[in-house]
PDB file of C-alpha atoms in Angstrom:
ATOM      1  CA  UNK A   1      -7.509  23.197   4.123  1.00  0.00           C
ATOM      2  CA  UNK A   2      -6.879  19.900   4.344  1.00  0.00           C
ATOM      3  CA  UNK A   3      -8.134  16.779   3.287  1.00  0.00           C
ATOM      4  CA  UNK A   4      -9.127  13.593   4.728  1.00  0.00           C
ATOM      5  CA  UNK A   5      -6.593  10.765   4.293  1.00  0.00           C
ATOM      6  CA  UNK A   6      -7.706   8.623   2.244  1.00  0.00           C
ATOM      7  CA  UNK A   7      -6.580   4.458   3.523  1.00  0.00           C
ATOM      8  CA  UNK A   8      -6.142   2.525  -0.259  1.00  0.00           C
ATOM      9  CA  UNK A   9      -6.464  -0.959  -0.411  1.00  0.00           C
ATOM     10  CA  UNK A  10      -4.571  -2.713  -3.380  1.00  0.00           C
ATOM     11  CA  UNK A  11      -8.080  -3.010  -5.775  1.00  0.00           C
ATOM     12  CA  UNK A  12      -6.698  -6.463  -7.568  1.00  0.00           C
ATOM     13  CA  UNK A  13      -6.965  -7.867  -4.316  1.00  0.00           C
ATOM     14  CA  UNK A  14      -9.767  -6.751  -2.824  1.00  0.00           C
ATOM     15  CA  UNK A  15     -11.591  -7.507  -5.763  1.00  0.00           C
ATOM     16  CA  UNK A  16     -10.233 -10.086  -7.332  1.00  0.00           C
ATOM     17  CA  UNK A  17      -9.416 -13.047  -4.678  1.00  0.00           C
ATOM     18  CA  UNK A  18     -11.769 -15.240  -2.484  1.00  0.00           C
ATOM     19  CA  UNK A  19     -12.595 -14.238   0.706  1.00  0.00           C
ATOM     20  CA  UNK A  20     -11.754 -10.749   1.299  1.00  0.00           C
ATOM     21  CA  UNK A  21     -12.334  -8.376   4.145  1.00  0.00           C
ATOM     22  CA  UNK A  22     -10.546  -6.093   6.034  1.00  0.00           C
ATOM     23  CA  UNK A  23      -9.980  -4.501   8.921  1.00  0.00           C
ATOM     24  CA  UNK A  24      -8.745  -0.438   8.890  1.00  0.00           C
ATOM     25  CA  UNK A  25      -6.031   0.738  11.155  1.00  0.00           C
ATOM     26  CA  UNK A  26      -4.447   4.023  11.308  1.00  0.00           C
ATOM     27  CA  UNK A  27      -1.727   3.405  13.791  1.00  0.00           C
ATOM     28  CA  UNK A  28       1.461   3.035  13.984  1.00  0.00           C
ATOM     29  CA  UNK A  29       2.128   3.697  10.209  1.00  0.00           C
ATOM     30  CA  UNK A  30      -0.393   0.552   9.282  1.00  0.00           C
ATOM     31  CA  UNK A  31      -3.204   1.568   7.237  1.00  0.00           C
ATOM     32  CA  UNK A  32      -5.282  -1.877   7.552  1.00  0.00           C
ATOM     33  CA  UNK A  33      -5.096  -5.411   8.030  1.00  0.00           C
ATOM     34  CA  UNK A  34      -6.681  -8.142   5.381  1.00  0.00           C
ATOM     35  CA  UNK A  35      -7.241 -12.077   4.424  1.00  0.00           C
ATOM     36  CA  UNK A  36      -7.972 -13.664   1.961  1.00  0.00           C
ATOM     37  CA  UNK A  37      -7.739 -17.035   0.013  1.00  0.00           C
ATOM     38  CA  UNK A  38      -6.933 -18.427  -3.334  1.00  0.00           C
ATOM     39  CA  UNK A  39      -9.286 -21.940  -3.083  1.00  0.00           C
ATOM     40  CA  UNK A  40      -8.743 -23.077  -6.560  1.00  0.00           C
ATOM     41  CA  UNK A  41      -5.665 -25.498  -6.909  1.00  0.00           C
ATOM     42  CA  UNK A  42      -4.034 -23.517  -9.594  1.00  0.00           C
ATOM     43  CA  UNK A  43      -2.164 -19.761  -8.708  1.00  0.00           C
ATOM     44  CA  UNK A  44      -4.279 -16.896  -8.980  1.00  0.00           C
ATOM     45  CA  UNK A  45      -3.047 -13.904 -10.658  1.00  0.00           C
ATOM     46  CA  UNK A  46      -4.472 -10.228  -9.222  1.00  0.00           C
ATOM     47  CA  UNK A  47      -4.331  -6.944 -11.204  1.00  0.00           C
ATOM     48  CA  UNK A  48      -2.354  -5.627  -9.525  1.00  0.00           C
ATOM     49  CA  UNK A  49      -1.843  -1.461  -9.528  1.00  0.00           C
ATOM     50  CA  UNK A  50       0.405   1.347  -9.226  1.00  0.00           C
ATOM     51  CA  UNK A  51       1.028   2.598  -5.671  1.00  0.00           C
ATOM     52  CA  UNK A  52       3.265   4.063  -3.013  1.00  0.00           C
ATOM     53  CA  UNK A  53       2.338   1.130  -0.034  1.00  0.00           C
ATOM     54  CA  UNK A  54       4.108  -2.076   1.297  1.00  0.00           C
ATOM     55  CA  UNK A  55       2.775  -5.079   1.749  1.00  0.00           C
ATOM     56  CA  UNK A  56       3.774  -7.416   4.228  1.00  0.00           C
ATOM     57  CA  UNK A  57       1.608 -10.739   3.065  1.00  0.00           C
ATOM     58  CA  UNK A  58       1.130 -13.770   5.480  1.00  0.00           C
ATOM     59  CA  UNK A  59       0.677 -17.556   3.856  1.00  0.00           C
ATOM     60  CA  UNK A  60      -0.349 -20.923   5.512  1.00  0.00           C
ATOM     61  CA  UNK A  61      -0.304 -23.768   2.621  1.00  0.00           C
ATOM     62  CA  UNK A  62      -4.049 -25.714   3.430  1.00  0.00           C
ATOM     63  CA  UNK A  63      -3.145 -29.071   3.040  1.00  0.00           C
ATOM     64  CA  UNK A  64       0.570 -29.363   4.500  1.00  0.00           C
ATOM     65  CA  UNK A  65       0.371 -26.320   7.163  1.00  0.00           C
ATOM     66  CA  UNK A  66       3.156 -24.916   6.192  1.00  0.00           C
ATOM     67  CA  UNK A  67       3.156 -21.391   6.522  1.00  0.00           C
ATOM     68  CA  UNK A  68       5.918 -17.922   5.244  1.00  0.00           C
ATOM     69  CA  UNK A  69       6.017 -14.651   4.729  1.00  0.00           C
ATOM     70  CA  UNK A  70       6.460 -11.726   1.870  1.00  0.00           C
ATOM     71  CA  UNK A  71       7.508  -8.068   2.022  1.00  0.00           C
ATOM     72  CA  UNK A  72       6.338  -6.723  -1.152  1.00  0.00           C
ATOM     73  CA  UNK A  73       7.595  -2.960  -1.932  1.00  0.00           C
ATOM     74  CA  UNK A  74       5.382  -0.470  -3.408  1.00  0.00           C
ATOM     75  CA  UNK A  75       4.673  -1.595  -7.641  1.00  0.00           C
ATOM     76  CA  UNK A  76       6.485   0.202 -10.285  1.00  0.00           C
ATOM     77  CA  UNK A  77       3.916  -0.241 -12.719  1.00  0.00           C
ATOM     78  CA  UNK A  78       0.603  -2.283 -12.986  1.00  0.00           C
ATOM     79  CA  UNK A  79       1.188  -6.212 -13.348  1.00  0.00           C
ATOM     80  CA  UNK A  80      -0.441  -9.243 -12.752  1.00  0.00           C
ATOM     81  CA  UNK A  81       0.693 -10.905  -8.414  1.00  0.00           C
ATOM     82  CA  UNK A  82       0.597 -14.437  -8.404  1.00  0.00           C
ATOM     83  CA  UNK A  83      -0.487 -15.914  -5.512  1.00  0.00           C
ATOM     84  CA  UNK A  84      -0.308 -19.926  -5.143  1.00  0.00           C
ATOM     85  CA  UNK A  85      -3.383 -22.146  -4.883  1.00  0.00           C
ATOM     86  CA  UNK A  86      -5.050 -23.497  -1.492  1.00  0.00           C
ATOM     87  CA  UNK A  87      -3.445 -20.931   0.744  1.00  0.00           C
ATOM     88  CA  UNK A  88      -4.749 -18.561   3.291  1.00  0.00           C
ATOM     89  CA  UNK A  89      -3.286 -15.165   3.294  1.00  0.00           C
ATOM     90  CA  UNK A  90      -2.579 -12.082   5.775  1.00  0.00           C
ATOM     91  CA  UNK A  91      -1.664  -9.356   4.698  1.00  0.00           C
ATOM     92  CA  UNK A  92      -0.514  -5.954   6.437  1.00  0.00           C
ATOM     93  CA  UNK A  93      -0.658  -2.465   4.149  1.00  0.00           C
ATOM     94  CA  UNK A  94       1.173   0.322   5.650  1.00  0.00           C
ATOM     95  CA  UNK A  95       0.510   3.777   4.841  1.00  0.00           C
ATOM     96  CA  UNK A  96       1.412   5.199   1.804  1.00  0.00           C
ATOM     97  CA  UNK A  97       5.204   6.291   1.690  1.00  0.00           C
ATOM     98  CA  UNK A  98       5.724   4.649   5.464  1.00  0.00           C
ATOM     99  CA  UNK A  99       9.216   2.318   5.519  1.00  0.00           C
ATOM    100  CA  UNK A 100       7.901  -0.097   8.702  1.00  0.00           C
ATOM    101  CA  UNK A 101      10.975  -1.009  10.458  1.00  0.00           C
ATOM    102  CA  UNK A 102      11.649  -4.690   9.639  1.00  0.00           C
ATOM    103  CA  UNK A 103      15.024  -5.214   9.966  1.00  0.00           C
ATOM    104  CA  UNK A 104      16.759  -4.333   7.769  1.00  0.00           C
ATOM    105  CA  UNK A 105      14.952  -3.551   4.836  1.00  0.00           C
ATOM    106  CA  UNK A 106      14.624  -0.236   3.288  1.00  0.00           C
ATOM    107  CA  UNK A 107      12.371   1.441   1.459  1.00  0.00           C
ATOM    108  CA  UNK A 108      14.248   2.599  -2.081  1.00  0.00           C
ATOM    109  CA  UNK A 109      15.526  -0.611  -1.995  1.00  0.00           C
ATOM    110  CA  UNK A 110      12.627  -2.940  -2.468  1.00  0.00           C
ATOM    111  CA  UNK A 111      10.157  -0.949  -4.423  1.00  0.00           C
ATOM    112  CA  UNK A 112       9.490  -2.515  -7.075  1.00  0.00           C
ATOM    113  CA  UNK A 113      10.782  -6.016  -4.990  1.00  0.00           C
ATOM    114  CA  UNK A 114       8.806  -9.099  -3.789  1.00  0.00           C
ATOM    115  CA  UNK A 115      11.348  -9.915  -0.839  1.00  0.00           C
ATOM    116  CA  UNK A 116      10.518 -13.563   1.085  1.00  0.00           C
ATOM    117  CA  UNK A 117      11.216 -13.158   4.940  1.00  0.00           C
ATOM    118  CA  UNK A 118      13.561 -15.725   6.489  1.00  0.00           C
ATOM    119  CA  UNK A 119      12.491 -16.633   9.601  1.00  0.00           C
ATOM    120  CA  UNK A 120      16.298 -16.795  10.907  1.00  0.00           C
ATOM    121  CA  UNK A 121      16.216 -12.611   9.562  1.00  0.00           C
ATOM    122  CA  UNK A 122      14.973  -9.952  12.692  1.00  0.00           C
ATOM    123  CA  UNK A 123      11.513 -10.303  12.045  1.00  0.00           C
ATOM    124  CA  UNK A 124      11.741 -13.879  12.939  1.00  0.00           C
ATOM    125  CA  UNK A 125       9.425 -13.890  16.354  1.00  0.00           C
ATOM    126  CA  UNK A 126       6.532 -11.157  13.722  1.00  0.00           C
ATOM    127  CA  UNK A 127       6.592 -14.278  11.881  1.00  0.00           C
ATOM    128  CA  UNK A 128       5.966 -16.456  14.693  1.00  0.00           C
ATOM    129  CA  UNK A 129       3.261 -14.570  16.225  1.00  0.00           C
ATOM    130  CA  UNK A 130       1.405 -14.401  13.146  1.00  0.00           C
ATOM    131  CA  UNK A 131       1.794 -18.087  12.525  1.00  0.00           C
ATOM    132  CA  UNK A 132       0.389 -19.503  16.002  1.00  0.00           C
ATOM    133  CA  UNK A 133      -3.156 -18.660  15.522  1.00  0.00           C
ATOM    134  CA  UNK A 134      -4.665 -18.018  11.956  1.00  0.00           C
ATOM    135  CA  UNK A 135      -7.970 -16.721  13.229  1.00  0.00           C
ATOM    136  CA  UNK A 136      -7.904 -13.001  11.330  1.00  0.00           C
ATOM    137  CA  UNK A 137      -8.675 -11.149  14.722  1.00  0.00           C
ATOM    138  CA  UNK A 138      -5.768 -13.037  17.505  1.00  0.00           C
ATOM    139  CA  UNK A 139      -3.394 -12.342  13.649  1.00  0.00           C
ATOM    140  CA  UNK A 140      -4.473  -8.709  14.082  1.00  0.00           C
ATOM    141  CA  UNK A 141      -3.638  -8.486  17.819  1.00  0.00           C
ATOM    142  CA  UNK A 142      -0.242 -10.851  17.661  1.00  0.00           C
ATOM    143  CA  UNK A 143       0.997  -8.765  15.007  1.00  0.00           C
ATOM    144  CA  UNK A 144       0.519  -5.271  16.729  1.00  0.00           C
ATOM    145  CA  UNK A 145       2.254  -6.590  20.079  1.00  0.00           C
ATOM    146  CA  UNK A 146       4.931  -8.032  18.212  1.00  0.00           C
ATOM    147  CA  UNK A 147       5.486  -5.243  15.783  1.00  0.00           C
ATOM    148  CA  UNK A 148       5.660  -2.719  18.876  1.00  0.00           C
ATOM    149  CA  UNK A 149       8.224  -4.524  20.437  1.00  0.00           C
ATOM    150  CA  UNK A 150      10.222  -4.966  17.332  1.00  0.00           C
ATOM    151  CA  UNK A 151      10.495  -1.211  16.492  1.00  0.00           C
ATOM    152  CA  UNK A 152      10.223   0.674  20.018  1.00  0.00           C
ATOM    153  CA  UNK A 153      14.193   0.323  20.012  1.00  0.00           C
ATOM    154  CA  UNK A 154      14.878   1.551  16.780  1.00  0.00           C
ATOM    155  CA  UNK A 155      15.357   5.714  16.537  1.00  0.00           C
ATOM    156  CA  UNK A 156      14.994   7.641  13.492  1.00  0.00           C
ATOM    157  CA  UNK A 157      17.501  10.180  12.400  1.00  0.00           C
ATOM    158  CA  UNK A 158      17.043  14.176  11.712  1.00  0.00           C
ATOM    159  CA  UNK A 159      16.604  12.460   7.779  1.00  0.00           C
ATOM    160  CA  UNK A 160      13.996  10.286   8.771  1.00  0.00           C
ATOM    161  CA  UNK A 161      12.135  12.988  10.441  1.00  0.00           C
ATOM    162  CA  UNK A 162      11.501  14.951   7.672  1.00  0.00           C
ATOM    163  CA  UNK A 163      10.810  12.507   5.448  1.00  0.00           C
ATOM    164  CA  UNK A 164       8.159  11.898   7.481  1.00  0.00           C
ATOM    165  CA  UNK A 165       7.002  15.638   7.732  1.00  0.00           C
ATOM    166  CA  UNK A 166       6.839  15.544   4.199  1.00  0.00           C
ATOM    167  CA  UNK A 167       5.068  12.060   4.198  1.00  0.00           C
ATOM    168  CA  UNK A 168       2.204  13.654   6.332  1.00  0.00           C
ATOM    169  CA  UNK A 169       1.790  17.289   4.527  1.00  0.00           C
ATOM    170  CA  UNK A 170       1.482  15.099   2.008  1.00  0.00           C
ATOM    171  CA  UNK A 171      -1.187  12.476   2.571  1.00  0.00           C
ATOM    172  CA  UNK A 172      -2.803  15.514   4.186  1.00  0.00           C
ATOM    173  CA  UNK A 173      -3.320  18.130   1.444  1.00  0.00           C
ATOM    174  CA  UNK A 174      -1.405  15.946  -2.209  1.00  0.00           C
ATOM    175  CA  UNK A 175      -3.372  17.885  -4.376  1.00  0.00           C
ATOM    176  CA  UNK A 176      -2.822  21.166  -3.521  1.00  0.00           C
ATOM    177  CA  UNK A 177       0.921  20.404  -2.622  1.00  0.00           C
ATOM    178  CA  UNK A 178       3.429  21.901  -3.616  1.00  0.00           C
ATOM    179  CA  UNK A 179       7.871  22.497  -3.490  1.00  0.00           C
ATOM    180  CA  UNK A 180       7.057  25.905  -2.848  1.00  0.00           C
ATOM    181  CA  UNK A 181       4.933  25.087   0.121  1.00  0.00           C
ATOM    182  CA  UNK A 182       6.961  22.771   1.532  1.00  0.00           C
ATOM    183  CA  UNK A 183       9.890  24.803   1.812  1.00  0.00           C
ATOM    184  CA  UNK A 184       7.946  27.584   3.452  1.00  0.00           C
ATOM    185  CA  UNK A 185       6.184  24.738   6.050  1.00  0.00           C
ATOM    186  CA  UNK A 186      10.071  23.257   5.834  1.00  0.00           C
ATOM    187  CA  UNK A 187      12.402  25.586   6.160  1.00  0.00           C
ATOM    188  CA  UNK A 188      14.718  23.452   3.557  1.00  0.00           C
ATOM    189  CA  UNK A 189      15.085  24.239   0.195  1.00  0.00           C
ATOM    190  CA  UNK A 190      13.708  22.030  -2.603  1.00  0.00           C
ATOM    191  CA  UNK A 191      16.854  20.155  -3.748  1.00  0.00           C
ATOM    192  CA  UNK A 192      17.848  19.385  -0.138  1.00  0.00           C
ATOM    193  CA  UNK A 193      14.433  17.908   0.409  1.00  0.00           C
ATOM    194  CA  UNK A 194      14.226  16.189  -2.988  1.00  0.00           C
ATOM    195  CA  UNK A 195      18.037  14.772  -1.955  1.00  0.00           C
ATOM    196  CA  UNK A 196      16.819  13.671   1.432  1.00  0.00           C
ATOM    197  CA  UNK A 197      13.330  11.704   0.060  1.00  0.00           C
ATOM    198  CA  UNK A 198      15.043  10.098  -2.756  1.00  0.00           C
ATOM    199  CA  UNK A 199      17.794   8.110  -0.423  1.00  0.00           C
ATOM    200  CA  UNK A 200      14.802   7.205   2.148  1.00  0.00           C
ATOM    201  CA  UNK A 201      11.791   7.114   0.045  1.00  0.00           C
ATOM    202  CA  UNK A 202      13.379   6.001  -3.119  1.00  0.00           C
ATOM    203  CA  UNK A 203      10.990   8.908  -4.894  1.00  0.00           C
ATOM    204  CA  UNK A 204      11.165  12.446  -5.484  1.00  0.00           C
ATOM    205  CA  UNK A 205       9.213  14.563  -3.323  1.00  0.00           C
ATOM    206  CA  UNK A 206       6.621  15.367  -6.331  1.00  0.00           C
ATOM    207  CA  UNK A 207       6.419  11.998  -7.972  1.00  0.00           C
ATOM    208  CA  UNK A 208       5.626  10.497  -4.248  1.00  0.00           C
ATOM    209  CA  UNK A 209       2.898  12.914  -4.267  1.00  0.00           C
ATOM    210  CA  UNK A 210       1.616  12.326  -7.944  1.00  0.00           C
ATOM    211  CA  UNK A 211       1.458   8.404  -7.036  1.00  0.00           C
ATOM    212  CA  UNK A 212      -0.704   9.555  -4.091  1.00  0.00           C
ATOM    213  CA  UNK A 213      -3.182  11.496  -6.060  1.00  0.00           C
ATOM    214  CA  UNK A 214      -3.285   8.639  -8.625  1.00  0.00           C
ATOM    215  CA  UNK A 215      -4.346   6.310  -5.092  1.00  0.00           C
ATOM    216  CA  UNK A 216      -6.362   8.903  -4.047  1.00  0.00           C
ATOM    217  CA  UNK A 217      -8.233   8.444  -8.002  1.00  0.00           C
ATOM    218  CA  UNK A 218      -8.643   5.517  -8.344  1.00  0.00           C
ATOM    219  CA  UNK A 219     -10.326   4.680  -4.323  1.00  0.00           C
ATOM    220  CA  UNK A 220     -12.729   7.586  -5.151  1.00  0.00           C
ATOM    221  CA  UNK A 221     -13.687   6.083  -8.315  1.00  0.00           C
ATOM    222  CA  UNK A 222     -13.728   2.642  -6.976  1.00  0.00           C
ATOM    223  CA  UNK A 223     -15.936   4.578  -3.878  1.00  0.00           C
ATOM    224  CA  UNK A 224     -18.958   5.209  -6.314  1.00  0.00           C
ATOM    225  CA  UNK A 225     -18.255   8.412  -7.371  1.00  0.00           C
ATOM    226  CA  UNK A 226     -19.513   9.416 -11.006  1.00  0.00           C
ATOM    227  CA  UNK A 227     -17.900  12.516 -11.552  1.00  0.00           C
ATOM    228  CA  UNK A 228     -14.886  12.347 -12.863  1.00  0.00           C
ATOM    229  CA  UNK A 229     -14.532  16.050 -13.605  1.00  0.00           C
ATOM    230  CA  UNK A 230     -15.185  16.541  -9.392  1.00  0.00           C
ATOM    231  CA  UNK A 231     -12.466  13.923  -8.962  1.00  0.00           C
ATOM    232  CA  UNK A 232      -9.551  15.626 -10.572  1.00  0.00           C
ATOM    233  CA  UNK A 233     -10.541  18.797  -9.502  1.00  0.00           C
ATOM    234  CA  UNK A 234     -10.651  16.940  -5.298  1.00  0.00           C
ATOM    235  CA  UNK A 235      -7.550  15.165  -6.411  1.00  0.00           C
ATOM    236  CA  UNK A 236      -5.319  17.977  -8.087  1.00  0.00           C
ATOM    237  CA  UNK A 237      -6.080  16.873 -11.721  1.00  0.00           C
ATOM    238  CA  UNK A 238      -6.219  20.696 -14.013  1.00  0.00           C
ATOM    239  CA  UNK A 239      -9.115  18.463 -16.115  1.00  0.00           C
ATOM    240  CA  UNK A 240     -10.777  15.150 -16.760  1.00  0.00           C
ATOM    241  CA  UNK A 241      -7.883  14.684 -19.189  1.00  0.00           C
ATOM    242  CA  UNK A 242      -5.411  14.694 -17.191  1.00  0.00           C
ATOM    243  CA  UNK A 243      -6.425  12.588 -14.585  1.00  0.00           C
ATOM    244  CA  UNK A 244      -7.152   9.609 -17.060  1.00  0.00           C
ATOM    245  CA  UNK A 245      -3.953   9.480 -18.678  1.00  0.00           C
ATOM    246  CA  UNK A 246      -2.452   9.516 -15.386  1.00  0.00           C
ATOM    247  CA  UNK A 247      -5.007   6.310 -14.465  1.00  0.00           C
ATOM    248  CA  UNK A 248      -4.150   4.635 -17.560  1.00  0.00           C
ATOM    249  CA  UNK A 249      -0.784   5.286 -17.191  1.00  0.00           C
ATOM    250  CA  UNK A 250      -0.942   3.807 -13.569  1.00  0.00           C
ATOM    251  CA  UNK A 251      -3.636   1.603 -13.633  1.00  0.00           C
ATOM    252  CA  UNK A 252      -3.215  -0.034 -17.168  1.00  0.00           C
ATOM    253  CA  UNK A 253      -6.421   0.451 -17.978  1.00  0.00           C
ATOM    254  CA  UNK A 254      -8.619   3.935 -18.356  1.00  0.00           C
ATOM    255  CA  UNK A 255     -11.248   4.680 -15.711  1.00  0.00           C
ATOM    256  CA  UNK A 256     -14.468   2.907 -16.831  1.00  0.00           C
ATOM    257  CA  UNK A 257     -12.800   0.019 -18.550  1.00  0.00           C
ATOM    258  CA  UNK A 258     -10.764  -0.227 -15.161  1.00  0.00           C
ATOM    259  CA  UNK A 259     -14.447  -0.226 -13.149  1.00  0.00           C
ATOM    260  CA  UNK A 260     -15.786  -2.794 -15.197  1.00  0.00           C
ATOM    261  CA  UNK A 261     -13.263  -5.206 -15.482  1.00  0.00           C
ATOM    262  CA  UNK A 262     -13.541  -5.614 -11.235  1.00  0.00           C
ATOM    263  CA  UNK A 263     -17.753  -5.194 -11.828  1.00  0.00           C
ATOM    264  CA  UNK A 264     -17.033  -8.477 -13.853  1.00  0.00           C
ATOM    265  CA  UNK A 265     -16.142 -10.112 -10.952  1.00  0.00           C
ATOM    266  CA  UNK A 266     -18.052 -12.007  -9.164  1.00  0.00           C
ATOM    267  CA  UNK A 267     -19.839 -10.722  -5.921  1.00  0.00           C
ATOM    268  CA  UNK A 268     -17.751  -7.489  -6.896  1.00  0.00           C
ATOM    269  CA  UNK A 269     -18.682  -4.846  -4.061  1.00  0.00           C
ATOM    270  CA  UNK A 270     -18.937  -1.473  -6.325  1.00  0.00           C
ATOM    271  CA  UNK A 271     -22.103   0.470  -6.548  1.00  0.00           C
TER     272      UNK A 271
END
């Protein structure tokens, strides 16, 4: 039995930035669009947790009108992400494990990295499309139109198709997926699956699944579910202690401390 695929925001941005709002997409490899701002003159430091998502974040300086864009690779560990003050931001969050077809960027090369996108790159039209109208609806519409044109001519190789299938199975049932199951489903050995997945996605298969489980546990915990034992069972952990250890490793706090931290934020959306 498959689970509903959870679309996960980055909590540090969602809860600690100013004027945050989002819109779920779920198409073209895109999980959601979001916008936020850093209204003060000082840089905003937002607590980021480990996950397996790529974010493309556009910005506009409210004083000069200057625009730009950065590609944020999946974080390797919890850290503080700095956003310059007096800027508006528009973000595109891709589905876990999905590597967007954006020029020569490859997911294994950008894990843990923040990459400025040059206006002279293959993404020039994408940057110009988003920057010409800074309203949320227009940005979403212009991004989708430009992104489809940018990626329509790029064909996946057979290994990339295999990785896409593994990611799909992992997203559908991360709590129960094993290498044995993947061997039966795909017809490939675990050694081959891990080699291809590492080369194209940057993780071993089960390390990717482990990070998905943490990401799903965070999403359920922040949605207001209070039964940590049930969350552990639903997300594939053998018991509550196992979940708490993994939560602290990849989030930087125990579940209780993390929820209290977010509740300190004025206007928190936690129930």
